[in-house]
Coordinates of C-alpha atoms in Angstrom, one line a residue:
Chain Y
X1 CA 73.7 40.4 -25.1
X2 CA 72.3 41.5 -22.0
X3 CA 72.0 45.4 -21.9
X4 CA 73.8 47.3 -18.9
X5 CA 70.6 46.5 -16.9
X6 CA 70.7 42.6 -17.6
X7 CA 74.0 42.6 -16.6
X8 CA 73.3 43.9 -13.0
X9 CA 70.4 41.8 -12.7
X10 CA 72.8 38.7 -13.6
X11 CA 75.2 40.0 -10.7
X12 CA 72.5 40.5 -8.3
X13 CA 71.5 37.0 -8.9
X14 CA 74.8 35.8 -8.4
X15 CA 75.2 37.7 -5.3
X16 CA 72.0 36.4 -3.7
X17 CA 72.9 32.6 -4.9
X18 CA 76.5 32.8 -3.2
X19 CA 76.7 32.9 0.3
X20 CA 80.1 33.6 1.6
X21 CA 82.1 30.4 1.5
X22 CA 85.1 30.0 3.9
X23 CA 88.4 30.9 2.3
X24 CA 86.8 33.8 0.3
X25 CA 88.1 37.2 1.0
X26 CA 85.0 39.3 0.3
X27 CA 81.4 38.5 0.7
X28 CA 80.3 39.0 -2.8
X29 CA 81.7 36.8 -5.6
X30 CA 81.2 40.0 -8.2
X31 CA 84.0 42.2 -7.7
X32 CA 83.0 44.7 -10.5
X33 CA 80.6 44.8 -13.4
X34 CA 81.9 46.5 -16.9
X35 CA 79.7 47.1 -19.8
X36 CA 81.6 48.0 -22.9
X37 CA 80.5 48.4 -26.7
X38 CA 77.5 46.6 -25.8
X39 CA 79.2 43.6 -24.0
X40 CA 79.0 42.7 -20.7
X41 CA 81.9 41.6 -18.4
X42 CA 81.5 40.1 -14.7
X43 CA 85.0 40.5 -13.1
X44 CA 84.8 37.4 -10.7
X45 CA 86.5 36.4 -7.4
X46 CA 89.3 34.0 -8.2
X47 CA 88.1 31.8 -5.6
X48 CA 84.6 31.5 -6.8
X49 CA 85.4 30.8 -10.6
X50 CA 84.0 27.4 -10.7
X51 CA 80.7 28.3 -8.9
X52 CA 79.9 31.4 -11.0
X53 CA 80.5 29.4 -14.0
X54 CA 78.5 26.9 -13.0
X55 CA 75.4 29.4 -12.0
X56 CA 75.8 30.9 -15.2
X57 CA 75.6 27.4 -17.0
X58 CA 72.3 26.8 -15.4
X59 CA 71.2 30.3 -16.5
X60 CA 71.7 29.4 -20.3
X61 CA 75.6 30.3 -20.7
X62 CA 76.6 26.6 -21.4
X63 CA 78.8 26.9 -24.4
X64 CA 82.3 27.9 -23.2
X65 CA 83.5 29.7 -26.6
X66 CA 87.1 30.8 -25.6
X67 CA 89.4 30.9 -22.7
X68 CA 92.5 33.0 -22.9
X69 CA 94.8 35.2 -20.7
X70 CA 95.6 38.6 -20.6
X71 CA 98.1 40.8 -19.0
X72 CA 97.6 44.2 -17.4
X73 CA 101.2 44.8 -16.9
X74 CA 101.9 47.7 -14.9
X75 CA 99.0 47.7 -13.2
X76 CA 98.0 45.1 -10.4
X77 CA 96.5 42.5 -9.9
X78 CA 98.3 41.6 -13.5
X79 CA 97.2 38.7 -14.8
X80 CA 93.5 38.0 -16.0
X81 CA 92.0 34.8 -17.4
X82 CA 89.1 35.8 -19.5
X83 CA 86.0 33.0 -20.0
X84 CA 83.8 33.8 -22.6
X85 CA 80.4 32.4 -22.5
X86 CA 77.9 31.5 -24.8
X87 CA 74.0 31.0 -24.8
X88 CA 73.2 29.2 -28.1
X89 CA 69.5 29.3 -27.7
X90 CA 69.1 33.1 -27.3
X91 CA 72.5 33.8 -29.1
X92 CA 74.1 36.1 -26.1
X93 CA 77.3 36.3 -24.7
X94 CA 78.8 37.3 -21.3
X95 CA 82.1 37.6 -20.6
X96 CA 83.5 36.7 -16.9
X97 CA 87.2 37.8 -16.0
X98 CA 89.4 36.6 -13.2
X99 CA 92.1 39.1 -12.0
X100 CA 95.2 37.5 -10.2
X101 CA 98.5 39.0 -8.9
X102 CA 101.8 38.3 -10.8
X103 CA 103.8 36.2 -8.0
X104 CA 102.7 32.4 -7.7
X105 CA 99.3 33.1 -9.5
X106 CA 97.0 30.1 -9.1
X107 CA 93.5 29.6 -10.0
X108 CA 90.6 26.5 -9.7
X109 CA 90.9 24.5 -13.3
X110 CA 87.1 24.4 -14.6
X111 CA 88.9 21.8 -17.1
X112 CA 87.8 18.7 -14.7
X113 CA 84.3 17.4 -13.2
X114 CA 84.2 17.4 -9.5
X115 CA 82.0 16.8 -6.7
X116 CA 80.5 20.2 -7.0
X117 CA 79.7 20.0 -10.9
X118 CA 80.4 19.1 -14.3
X119 CA 83.7 20.6 -15.6
X120 CA 84.6 22.3 -19.0
X121 CA 86.0 20.1 -21.1
X122 CA 87.0 22.3 -23.8
X123 CA 89.0 24.5 -21.3
X124 CA 91.9 21.6 -21.5
X125 CA 93.9 23.0 -23.8
X126 CA 93.2 26.6 -23.2
X127 CA 94.4 26.4 -20.0
X128 CA 97.5 24.7 -21.0
X129 CA 98.3 27.5 -23.2
X130 CA 97.5 30.1 -20.4
X131 CA 99.8 28.6 -18.0
X132 CA 102.0 28.3 -20.9
X133 CA 102.0 31.9 -21.8
X134 CA 101.2 33.6 -18.5
X135 CA 102.4 31.2 -15.9
X136 CA 98.9 30.9 -14.4
X137 CA 98.6 27.3 -12.2
X138 CA 95.6 25.6 -12.8
X139 CA 95.0 23.6 -9.9
X140 CA 93.0 20.5 -10.5
X141 CA 94.3 20.5 -14.2
X142 CA 94.5 16.9 -15.2
X143 CA 97.3 17.2 -17.5
X144 CA 99.1 20.8 -16.9
X145 CA 102.2 21.0 -19.4
X146 CA 103.4 23.7 -21.4
X147 CA 101.6 23.3 -25.2
X148 CA 103.0 25.5 -27.4
X149 CA 106.2 26.5 -26.0
X150 CA 109.4 23.7 -25.7
X151 CA 108.9 21.9 -22.5
X152 CA 112.1 23.2 -20.8
X153 CA 111.5 26.5 -21.9
X154 CA 111.9 29.5 -19.2
X155 CA 109.7 32.3 -18.7
X156 CA 106.1 33.0 -19.7
X157 CA 106.3 34.8 -23.2
X158 CA 103.2 36.5 -23.6
X159 CA 103.6 38.4 -20.0
X160 CA 104.2 42.1 -21.2
X161 CA 107.4 42.4 -19.2
X162 CA 109.0 39.0 -21.3
X163 CA 111.4 40.8 -24.4
X164 CA 110.7 39.9 -27.9
X165 CA 114.0 38.5 -29.4
X166 CA 117.1 37.7 -27.5
X167 CA 117.0 33.8 -27.7
X168 CA 119.1 32.0 -29.7
X169 CA 117.8 30.1 -32.9
X170 CA 118.2 26.5 -32.4
X171 CA 119.9 24.6 -35.5
X172 CA 121.6 21.2 -35.4
X173 CA 125.3 22.6 -35.1
X174 CA 124.5 25.0 -31.8
X175 CA 121.8 22.6 -30.5
X176 CA 123.9 21.7 -27.3
X177 CA 125.1 25.0 -26.8
X178 CA 122.1 26.4 -26.7
X179 CA 120.3 24.2 -24.7
X180 CA 123.0 24.5 -22.1
X181 CA 123.4 21.1 -22.0
X182 CA 126.6 18.7 -22.7
X183 CA 125.0 15.2 -22.4
Chain H
X1 CA 120.3 12.1 -24.8
X2 CA 120.2 15.6 -24.0
X3 CA 117.8 16.5 -20.9
X4 CA 115.5 18.5 -23.7
X5 CA 115.2 15.3 -25.2
X6 CA 114.3 13.1 -22.6
X7 CA 111.3 15.5 -21.3
X8 CA 110.2 15.6 -24.9
X9 CA 109.5 11.8 -24.8
X10 CA 108.1 11.7 -20.9
X11 CA 104.4 12.4 -22.4
X12 CA 102.0 10.3 -19.9
X13 CA 99.5 8.2 -21.8
X14 CA 96.7 7.1 -20.1
X15 CA 97.0 4.6 -17.6
X16 CA 97.3 0.7 -18.9
X17 CA 94.3 -0.2 -17.8
X18 CA 92.0 2.6 -19.0
X19 CA 93.4 1.9 -22.4
X20 CA 92.5 -1.7 -22.7
X21 CA 89.3 -1.1 -21.0
X22 CA 87.9 1.8 -22.9
X23 CA 86.2 1.6 -26.5
X24 CA 85.5 -2.3 -27.0
X25 CA 84.2 -1.1 -30.6
X26 CA 83.3 -5.0 -31.6
X27 CA 86.9 -6.4 -30.5
X28 CA 87.5 -9.6 -28.7
X29 CA 88.7 -7.9 -25.7
X30 CA 91.7 -9.6 -25.3
X31 CA 93.4 -7.7 -22.6
X32 CA 96.6 -10.1 -23.2
X33 CA 97.4 -8.6 -26.3
X34 CA 100.4 -6.0 -26.6
X35 CA 100.1 -2.4 -26.7
X36 CA 102.1 -0.4 -29.0
X37 CA 102.7 3.1 -28.7
X38 CA 103.6 4.8 -32.2
X39 CA 104.8 7.8 -32.7
X40 CA 102.7 9.8 -35.8
X41 CA 104.4 12.3 -37.2
X42 CA 105.5 15.2 -36.9
X43 CA 106.2 15.0 -40.5
X44 CA 103.9 13.2 -42.0
X45 CA 102.0 13.6 -45.1
X46 CA 98.6 12.6 -43.4
X47 CA 98.9 14.9 -40.5
X48 CA 98.1 18.0 -42.7
X49 CA 101.3 20.1 -40.9
X50 CA 103.2 19.6 -38.4
X51 CA 101.3 17.8 -36.1
X52 CA 102.6 15.3 -33.7
X53 CA 100.5 12.2 -32.2
X54 CA 101.4 9.6 -29.8
X55 CA 99.4 6.8 -30.7
X56 CA 98.6 3.8 -28.5
X57 CA 97.5 1.1 -30.5
X58 CA 96.5 -2.6 -29.6
X59 CA 96.8 -4.6 -32.9
X60 CA 95.6 -2.2 -35.0
X61 CA 93.0 -0.5 -32.6
X62 CA 93.7 2.8 -31.4
X63 CA 93.4 3.0 -27.7
X64 CA 95.1 6.5 -27.0
X65 CA 95.9 9.4 -28.9
X66 CA 97.8 12.6 -27.3
X67 CA 98.0 15.3 -29.8
X68 CA 101.7 17.1 -29.3
X69 CA 101.9 20.6 -30.8
X70 CA 103.7 23.9 -31.0
X71 CA 105.9 22.5 -33.7
X72 CA 105.2 25.5 -36.0
X73 CA 104.5 28.2 -33.1
X74 CA 105.7 31.6 -34.5
X75 CA 104.3 34.1 -31.5
X76 CA 102.4 35.8 -33.7
X77 CA 100.4 37.3 -30.9
X78 CA 103.6 38.3 -29.3
X79 CA 104.5 39.8 -32.3
X80 CA 101.5 42.0 -32.9
X81 CA 101.9 43.5 -29.3
X82 CA 104.9 45.1 -31.0
X83 CA 103.1 47.0 -34.1
X84 CA 100.7 49.5 -34.6
X85 CA 96.8 47.9 -35.7
X86 CA 97.2 48.3 -39.2
X87 CA 100.3 46.6 -39.3
X88 CA 99.2 43.5 -37.2
X89 CA 96.9 42.6 -40.1
X90 CA 99.8 40.9 -42.4
X91 CA 101.2 38.8 -39.3
X92 CA 97.3 37.9 -38.1
X93 CA 96.5 36.7 -41.5
X94 CA 99.5 34.4 -41.5
X95 CA 98.1 32.4 -38.9
X96 CA 95.6 30.1 -40.1
X97 CA 97.2 30.2 -43.7
X98 CA 94.1 29.0 -45.6
X99 CA 91.3 31.2 -44.0
X100 CA 93.4 34.5 -44.0
X101 CA 90.5 36.6 -45.0
X102 CA 88.5 35.5 -41.9
X103 CA 91.6 35.9 -39.7
X104 CA 91.8 39.5 -41.2
X105 CA 88.1 40.2 -40.7
X106 CA 88.3 39.1 -37.0
X107 CA 90.6 41.1 -36.1
X108 CA 89.6 44.3 -38.1
X109 CA 85.7 43.5 -36.5
X110 CA 87.3 43.8 -33.1
X111 CA 89.4 46.8 -33.5
X112 CA 86.6 48.4 -35.6
X113 CA 84.4 48.1 -32.6
X114 CA 86.9 49.1 -30.0
X115 CA 87.2 52.5 -32.3
X116 CA 83.5 52.6 -33.1
X117 CA 84.1 53.1 -36.8
X118 CA 81.3 52.6 -39.1
X119 CA 82.2 50.4 -42.3
X120 CA 80.3 51.3 -45.5
X121 CA 78.0 48.7 -47.0
X122 CA 79.7 48.9 -50.0
X123 CA 82.7 47.3 -48.0
X124 CA 80.7 44.9 -46.1
X125 CA 79.6 43.4 -49.2
X126 CA 82.9 43.2 -50.5
X127 CA 84.0 41.7 -47.6
X128 CA 81.2 39.0 -47.8
X129 CA 82.2 38.1 -51.5
X130 CA 85.9 37.6 -50.6
X131 CA 85.2 35.8 -47.3
X132 CA 82.8 33.4 -49.2
X133 CA 85.2 32.7 -52.2
X134 CA 88.1 32.0 -49.1
X135 CA 85.5 29.7 -47.6
X136 CA 85.2 27.6 -51.0
X137 CA 88.9 27.7 -51.7
X138 CA 89.3 26.3 -47.8
X139 CA 87.2 23.8 -48.6
X140 CA 88.7 22.7 -52.0
X141 CA 92.1 22.6 -50.3
X142 CA 90.1 20.5 -47.7
X143 CA 88.6 18.3 -50.1
X144 CA 91.7 17.8 -52.5
X145 CA 93.9 16.7 -49.3
X146 CA 91.5 14.8 -47.4
X147 CA 90.7 12.7 -50.7
X148 CA 94.1 11.9 -51.2
X149 CA 94.8 10.9 -47.6
X150 CA 91.6 8.2 -48.5
X151 CA 93.8 7.2 -51.7
X152 CA 91.8 9.4 -54.5
X153 CA 94.5 11.0 -56.4
X154 CA 93.0 13.1 -58.7
X155 CA 90.5 14.8 -56.6
X156 CA 93.8 16.8 -55.6
X157 CA 94.3 18.3 -58.9
X158 CA 90.6 19.3 -59.8
X159 CA 90.4 21.2 -56.4
X160 CA 93.2 22.8 -57.1
X161 CA 92.1 23.9 -60.2
X162 CA 89.3 25.6 -58.7
X163 CA 91.8 27.1 -56.2
X164 CA 93.7 28.7 -58.8
X165 CA 90.7 30.6 -60.0
X166 CA 89.9 31.9 -57.0
X167 CA 93.4 32.7 -56.3
X168 CA 93.5 34.9 -59.7
X169 CA 90.4 36.5 -58.6
X170 CA 92.0 37.2 -55.3
X171 CA 95.1 38.7 -57.4
X172 CA 92.9 40.5 -59.5
X173 CA 91.4 42.4 -56.0
X174 CA 94.7 42.8 -54.0
X175 CA 97.7 42.1 -55.9
X176 CA 98.1 39.0 -53.7
X177 CA 97.3 35.4 -53.9
X178 CA 97.6 34.8 -50.5
X179 CA 98.0 36.4 -47.3
X180 CA 96.4 39.8 -49.2
X181 CA 95.9 42.2 -46.7
X182 CA 92.9 43.3 -48.6
X183 CA 90.9 44.2 -45.2
X184 CA 91.7 47.1 -43.3
X185 CA 90.4 48.5 -40.2
X186 CA 87.2 50.6 -41.8
X187 CA 86.6 48.7 -44.8
X188 CA 89.1 47.5 -47.5
X189 CA 92.3 48.8 -49.3
X190 CA 90.4 49.1 -52.7
X191 CA 87.4 48.7 -55.2
X192 CA 87.3 45.9 -57.4
X193 CA 89.3 46.4 -60.7
X194 CA 87.1 46.2 -63.8
X195 CA 86.7 42.8 -64.9
X196 CA 86.8 41.3 -61.7
X197 CA 82.9 40.7 -61.5
X198 CA 82.8 39.2 -65.1
X199 CA 85.6 36.9 -64.1
X200 CA 83.8 36.5 -60.8
X201 CA 80.3 36.0 -62.5
X202 CA 82.2 33.0 -64.8
X203 CA 83.7 31.3 -61.8
X204 CA 79.6 31.6 -60.0
X205 CA 78.7 29.8 -63.4
X206 CA 81.0 27.0 -63.3
X207 CA 81.7 26.3 -59.6
X208 CA 78.5 24.4 -58.9
X209 CA 78.9 21.9 -61.7
X210 CA 82.2 21.3 -60.5
X211 CA 80.6 20.5 -57.0
X212 CA 78.4 18.1 -58.6
X213 CA 81.6 16.5 -60.1
X214 CA 83.2 15.9 -57.0
X215 CA 80.2 14.5 -55.2
X216 CA 79.9 12.4 -58.1
X217 CA 83.5 11.0 -58.1
X218 CA 83.5 10.6 -54.0
X219 CA 80.4 9.8 -52.9
X220 CA 79.5 6.8 -55.3
X221 CA 83.1 5.4 -54.8
X222 CA 82.4 2.1 -52.6
X223 CA 86.2 2.6 -51.1
X224 CA 85.4 6.2 -49.9
X225 CA 81.7 5.1 -48.9
X226 CA 83.6 2.5 -46.6
X227 CA 86.3 4.6 -45.2
X228 CA 83.9 7.1 -44.1
X229 CA 80.3 6.3 -43.4
X230 CA 79.8 5.3 -39.6
X231 CA 83.1 6.0 -38.8
X232 CA 84.1 7.8 -35.6
X233 CA 80.9 9.5 -34.9
X234 CA 80.6 12.0 -32.0
X235 CA 77.1 13.0 -30.7
X236 CA 76.7 16.9 -30.9
X237 CA 76.3 17.4 -26.8
X238 CA 79.8 16.3 -26.3
X239 CA 80.8 18.3 -29.3
X240 CA 79.3 21.1 -27.6
X241 CA 81.2 20.6 -24.2
X242 CA 84.7 20.2 -26.1
X243 CA 83.9 23.7 -27.6
X244 CA 83.6 22.5 -31.0
X245 CA 82.0 24.5 -34.0
X246 CA 81.7 24.5 -37.6
X247 CA 80.9 21.9 -40.2
X248 CA 81.9 19.3 -37.4
X249 CA 79.2 20.7 -34.8
X250 CA 76.8 21.0 -38.1
X251 CA 77.5 17.3 -39.1
X252 CA 76.5 16.1 -36.0
X253 CA 72.9 18.0 -36.6
X254 CA 73.3 21.2 -34.6
X255 CA 72.5 24.0 -37.2
X256 CA 74.8 26.8 -34.8
X257 CA 76.1 29.0 -37.6
X258 CA 77.4 32.6 -36.5
X259 CA 76.2 34.0 -40.1
X260 CA 73.0 33.2 -39.5
X261 CA 72.6 33.0 -35.6
X262 CA 74.4 36.6 -35.0
X263 CA 75.3 38.3 -38.5
X264 CA 78.0 40.6 -38.9
X265 CA 78.8 42.6 -42.0
X266 CA 75.6 42.2 -43.6
X267 CA 75.1 38.3 -43.9
X268 CA 71.3 39.1 -42.8
X269 CA 71.1 40.7 -46.3
X270 CA 71.5 37.3 -47.8
X271 CA 69.7 34.4 -48.5
X272 CA 71.6 30.7 -47.9
X273 CA 71.0 27.8 -46.1
X274 CA 73.1 25.8 -43.5
X275 CA 73.6 21.9 -44.5
X276 CA 73.3 19.7 -41.4
X277 CA 74.2 16.1 -41.2
X278 CA 72.5 13.5 -39.3
X279 CA 74.4 11.1 -37.1
X280 CA 78.1 13.0 -37.0
X281 CA 80.2 10.4 -38.8
X282 CA 83.1 11.1 -41.1
X283 CA 80.4 10.9 -44.0
X284 CA 78.6 13.7 -42.6
X285 CA 81.5 16.0 -42.2
X286 CA 82.6 15.3 -45.7
X287 CA 79.1 15.9 -47.1
X288 CA 78.4 19.0 -44.8
X289 CA 81.7 20.6 -46.0
X290 CA 80.5 19.9 -49.8
X291 CA 77.1 21.2 -49.4
X292 CA 78.6 24.4 -48.1
X293 CA 80.4 25.1 -51.1
X294 CA 77.2 25.3 -53.0
X295 CA 75.9 28.0 -50.3
X296 CA 78.8 30.0 -50.4
X297 CA 78.1 30.4 -54.1
X298 CA 74.7 31.2 -53.6
X299 CA 76.0 34.0 -51.1
X300 CA 78.6 35.6 -53.5
X301 CA 76.2 35.8 -56.5
X302 CA 73.8 37.7 -54.1
X303 CA 76.4 40.1 -53.1
X304 CA 77.8 40.7 -56.6
X305 CA 74.4 41.2 -57.8
X306 CA 73.3 43.4 -54.9
X307 CA 76.9 45.4 -54.6
X308 CA 75.6 48.5 -53.4
X309 CA 77.4 52.3 -54.6
X310 CA 79.4 54.1 -52.2
X311 CA 82.9 54.3 -50.6
X312 CA 84.8 50.9 -50.0
X313 CA 86.2 52.4 -47.1
X314 CA 85.5 54.7 -44.1
X315 CA 85.7 58.6 -44.8
X316 CA 87.0 58.9 -41.3
X317 CA 90.6 59.9 -41.7
X318 CA 91.8 59.5 -38.4
X319 CA 91.2 55.4 -39.1
X320 CA 91.9 54.9 -42.8
X321 CA 94.6 56.3 -45.3
X322 CA 93.5 59.4 -47.5
X323 CA 93.1 58.7 -51.2
X324 CA 96.3 59.1 -52.9
X325 CA 94.9 62.1 -55.4
X326 CA 94.0 64.2 -52.2
X327 CA 97.9 64.3 -50.9
X328 CA 99.0 66.7 -53.9
X329 CA 95.9 69.4 -53.0
X330 CA 94.9 69.0 -49.1
X331 CA 97.7 69.6 -46.1
X332 CA 95.0 68.1 -43.8
X333 CA 95.1 64.7 -46.0
X334 CA 98.9 64.9 -45.7
X335 CA 99.0 65.4 -42.2
X336 CA 96.4 62.6 -41.8
X337 CA 98.5 60.4 -44.1
X338 CA 101.6 61.1 -42.2
X339 CA 100.3 60.3 -38.4
X340 CA 98.6 57.1 -39.9
X341 CA 102.1 56.0 -41.4
X342 CA 104.3 56.9 -38.8
X343 CA 102.2 56.1 -35.5
X344 CA 98.8 54.3 -36.4
X345 CA 95.6 55.7 -35.1
X346 CA 94.9 55.5 -31.4
X347 CA 92.5 53.3 -30.1
X348 CA 90.4 53.7 -27.1
X349 CA 91.5 51.4 -23.8
X350 CA 89.1 48.4 -23.3
X351 CA 88.8 45.1 -24.5
X352 CA 86.4 43.1 -26.0
X353 CA 86.3 39.7 -28.1
X354 CA 84.8 39.5 -31.7
X355 CA 83.7 36.1 -32.8
X356 CA 82.8 35.0 -36.6
X357 CA 82.3 32.0 -38.5
X358 CA 85.2 30.8 -40.3
X359 CA 85.4 27.6 -42.5
X360 CA 86.5 25.3 -39.6
X361 CA 84.0 27.0 -36.8
X362 CA 84.0 29.8 -34.3
X363 CA 87.1 32.3 -35.0
X364 CA 87.1 34.9 -32.1
X365 CA 89.5 37.9 -31.7
X366 CA 90.4 39.2 -28.5
X367 CA 92.1 42.5 -28.4
X368 CA 93.0 44.4 -25.6
X369 CA 93.8 48.4 -26.2
X370 CA 95.5 50.1 -23.6
X371 CA 94.6 53.7 -25.2
X372 CA 98.1 53.6 -27.2
X373 CA 98.4 52.8 -31.2
X374 CA 99.5 49.4 -30.6
X375 CA 97.7 46.2 -29.0
X376 CA 98.2 45.4 -25.7
X377 CA 97.0 42.1 -26.3
X378 CA 95.9 40.1 -29.3
X379 CA 94.3 36.7 -28.8
X380 CA 92.8 34.4 -31.7
X381 CA 90.6 31.6 -30.7
X382 CA 91.3 29.3 -33.3
X383 CA 88.7 26.4 -34.2
X384 CA 91.6 24.1 -35.1
X385 CA 93.2 24.6 -31.9
X386 CA 89.7 24.0 -30.0
X387 CA 88.4 21.3 -32.5
X388 CA 91.6 18.9 -31.9
X389 CA 90.7 18.1 -28.5
X390 CA 87.9 16.1 -29.9
X391 CA 90.2 14.2 -31.8
X392 CA 90.9 11.6 -29.3
X393 CA 87.4 11.5 -28.5
X394 CA 86.6 10.8 -32.2
X395 CA 88.9 8.2 -32.9
X396 CA 89.4 5.7 -29.5
X397 CA 88.5 2.3 -30.5
X398 CA 88.6 2.7 -34.0
X399 CA 91.1 1.2 -36.6
X400 CA 94.3 3.3 -37.3
X401 CA 93.1 3.5 -41.0
X402 CA 89.9 5.4 -39.6
X403 CA 92.4 7.7 -37.4
X404 CA 94.0 9.1 -40.9
X405 CA 90.3 9.4 -42.6
X406 CA 89.0 11.1 -38.9
X407 CA 92.2 13.7 -39.3
X408 CA 91.6 14.4 -42.8
X409 CA 87.7 14.9 -41.8
X410 CA 88.6 17.5 -38.8
X411 CA 90.5 19.8 -41.3
X412 CA 93.4 20.8 -38.7
X413 CA 95.8 23.7 -39.5
X414 CA 98.6 23.7 -37.9
X415 CA 99.5 27.4 -38.7
X416 CA 96.5 28.4 -36.8
X417 CA 96.8 25.6 -33.9
X418 CA 100.4 26.7 -32.9
X419 CA 99.9 30.3 -33.9

């Protein structure tokens, strides 16, 4: 793990490497650095996520061990997407986090290869899960469908304000009724 | 047909041309051949659970695979948000139902780091004993069911015979054979009972000979070799880009193992080797897992011989229940017991990701705490879920029989995939 100073150095490097491309709301791609229980987290400007991850990949963090969503309800911006990166040679981990508002959250997908750089194929299913559970739309994802919930499910169940229970269990006898479909 | 059923069938497969050009695999490239889309599962004995595959076939050759999952999604991550931390452990264990100790370890490790509670050395060793027994058990189930897929019927009974001994050991230490709830935040629930060590020693003495026998039955069998050797290889770089870890990555020659690379729970105290393969075909995947059983036996032996004296759970009464006998004499203990059982303990706000090496690869638990006694988010990075993405890369261009063998060597656990 980078220590607190190391984390600041990485953040400085990313700030220096990144100019201000058009469409970005602030000049720095790094909104915040957090150091907690020996683990470093970079909170990143959503538009610059691909650039930041590409830069970290060059720095050695070339393995994406996990991508998952998190909901900070009732705080805004509410939804978070967390990227856990790993440098296998130095056995070093760093967490990159993006925060998004809850109405129509859209984020650039990191799955496909683009002209700007290589993608992270491992993110494919995991981005689909975040879309399914939190409703974050990944722009440019090759096959953005629900993955764990049924295709016609309404709502995003891992959001904190989504109630537990309260939906009918579907058996053969009440399938049509529960689906609200006469066909 | 209802709208729901119609949409369920509307999975887009790769475009027609792409499917035909992909993976020539020594076939004559007859583009006039008809493509057949075959629905495989969700209820099929060879899918090791409720996995559905949409397979496009050209003759007998697999051109495209789309896995469809979610049939055993139980919303455990959502359920966990409604329970206090120590009550999350039993539901977490039921995700990947063959590696319940690992699920509990990842979750407890994450919570322990958040609370900053120290786990006593004896508890760490007891955890290692159970984790490695669980790894052997998981590999035995994999070996038995995979051999069954390849047509070797008797392996299943042999493997389940040894598995039974391990489950008996689990029953001795925790009272349960599966989903034992043995690991607690701060240690383990109870010390090992009298007689456990003797029974375990007997098992450890017997096990390497048994693995020799399994190897002798399978690795010299012409049918098994033809099904496994050289089929569906995938190189380490592709595996890494797909996020694949564990025996599948080690089979391709990359010796990445979190137990060595980033030791947790005192793994640095033990002397063991990491088996690696060379080309990453199905045979290497088979051989690596088989060799891992020997190493796990060695780790359990060392942990049992070096088992330190001392407490088996943290003395921090804010996190762990007080011993039963204190309740009758100590008011403090009674208050702590009451607080823990009713509300549970509170965890300082923050979030972190705690990875461990499960039998299938990196199992990471992400826990976010908002300061209350219930987690605000629990996410398991399950290795089966991530490794499944590599399946279509492995099996494209191979025969459908190799698809069965590859799925067996992939060792997916659907409980872990769907959570």
